[in-house]
Amino acid sequence: MAHKNVKWYGEDFKKKINAIYDKRVGAAGNVVRAEMKSLLSTSGRAVTTTTSKTGKVRRKLGKVGSAVSAPGDPPAKQTGRLRATVFKKIFRRKNMVLVGARGLVLDRGAPGIHLKPRPFVIRSLENVLGQVTTILTEPIQPTK
C-alpha cells in the first residue's frame, strides 16, 4: 500500500549534496595547487648585489642553472616555466579533482640520464593534507 502523503526529495537532495562537494573539491584542489606553486617558487638563480660609484644598489640574477636544487628537494625556479604548467581539473560527475604539472620527470627522476628525483607533486599534497581533510570532511550545514 503506497502512502499518498509521502513526497520523495531524493533527486533534489543528491543535487544539493553534489553541488556542495563540487565546491569543496574545487577548494581542496586550489589549496594543493597553491602549495605546489609555492614549492616551485624557490629561486634557483644566484643573486648578486653591486653598488655603483654613486651608491645605487643593484640586484643581478645569475645565469639559469647557477643555483640548482639538491636531489630530494623540490626543483628550484630557473625560468618559471614549470611553475606556469601547474593545473587543476575538476571532474564534477565523480567529485574528483586532478592537480598536476608537466615536469613529472623532475618529480620522479630519470635514472637513464642520471637525474635524481626532486619531488614536488606528492610533497605539496603531504604539506596541506590537514587542510584538505578539513575542507572535505566539514559537516554539511542544513539550509533553510
Coordinates of C-alpha atoms in Angstrom, one line a residue, residues 64-138:
V64 CA 70.0 29.9 -15.4
G65 CA 71.2 26.9 -13.5
S66 CA 73.6 28.8 -11.3
A67 CA 71.9 27.5 -8.2
V68 CA 70.1 24.2 -8.7
S69 CA 68.1 22.3 -6.1
A70 CA 69.5 19.3 -4.3
P71 CA 68.2 15.8 -5.1
G72 CA 65.2 15.2 -2.8
D73 CA 64.2 18.9 -2.7
P74 CA 61.6 20.5 -5.0
P75 CA 63.0 21.9 -8.2
A76 CA 64.4 25.4 -7.9
K77 CA 62.8 28.0 -10.1
Q78 CA 65.0 28.9 -13.1
T79 CA 62.7 30.4 -15.6
G80 CA 59.2 29.9 -14.1
R81 CA 58.0 27.7 -16.9
L82 CA 57.5 24.6 -14.7
R83 CA 55.5 26.7 -12.2
A84 CA 53.4 28.0 -15.0
T85 CA 52.3 24.5 -16.0
V86 CA 50.7 23.7 -12.7
F87 CA 47.0 23.0 -13.3
K88 CA 43.8 21.9 -11.7
K89 CA 41.0 20.0 -13.4
I90 CA 37.7 19.2 -11.7
F91 CA 35.6 16.1 -12.7
R92 CA 32.2 17.0 -11.5
R93 CA 30.4 13.7 -12.1
K94 CA 33.0 11.9 -9.9
N95 CA 33.5 14.6 -7.3
M96 CA 37.2 14.5 -8.1
V97 CA 40.0 17.0 -8.8
L98 CA 43.3 16.4 -10.6
V99 CA 46.2 18.7 -9.7
G100 CA 49.5 18.3 -11.5
A101 CA 52.2 19.9 -13.6
R102 CA 54.1 19.0 -16.8
G103 CA 57.6 18.4 -15.3
L104 CA 57.0 14.9 -13.8
V105 CA 60.4 13.7 -15.0
L106 CA 61.8 16.1 -12.4
D107 CA 59.4 14.8 -9.8
R108 CA 60.2 11.2 -10.3
G109 CA 63.8 11.4 -11.7
A110 CA 65.3 9.7 -14.7
P111 CA 67.9 7.1 -13.9
G112 CA 68.9 6.8 -17.6
I113 CA 70.1 10.4 -17.7
H114 CA 71.3 10.5 -14.1
L115 CA 68.6 12.8 -12.9
K116 CA 67.7 12.2 -9.3
P117 CA 64.1 12.9 -8.1
R118 CA 63.1 16.3 -7.0
P119 CA 59.6 15.6 -5.6
F120 CA 57.1 18.4 -5.6
V121 CA 53.7 16.8 -6.5
I122 CA 53.3 14.4 -3.6
R123 CA 55.1 16.7 -1.2
S124 CA 52.6 19.5 -2.0
L125 CA 49.7 17.2 -1.0
E126 CA 51.5 16.0 2.1
N127 CA 52.2 19.6 3.2
V128 CA 48.5 20.5 3.0
L129 CA 46.8 17.2 3.8
G130 CA 45.4 18.5 7.1
Q131 CA 43.7 21.5 5.3
V132 CA 42.4 19.3 2.5
T133 CA 40.9 16.8 5.1
T134 CA 39.3 19.6 6.9
I135 CA 37.7 21.0 3.8
L136 CA 36.4 17.7 2.6
T137 CA 35.1 16.4 6.0
E138 CA 33.5 19.5 7.3

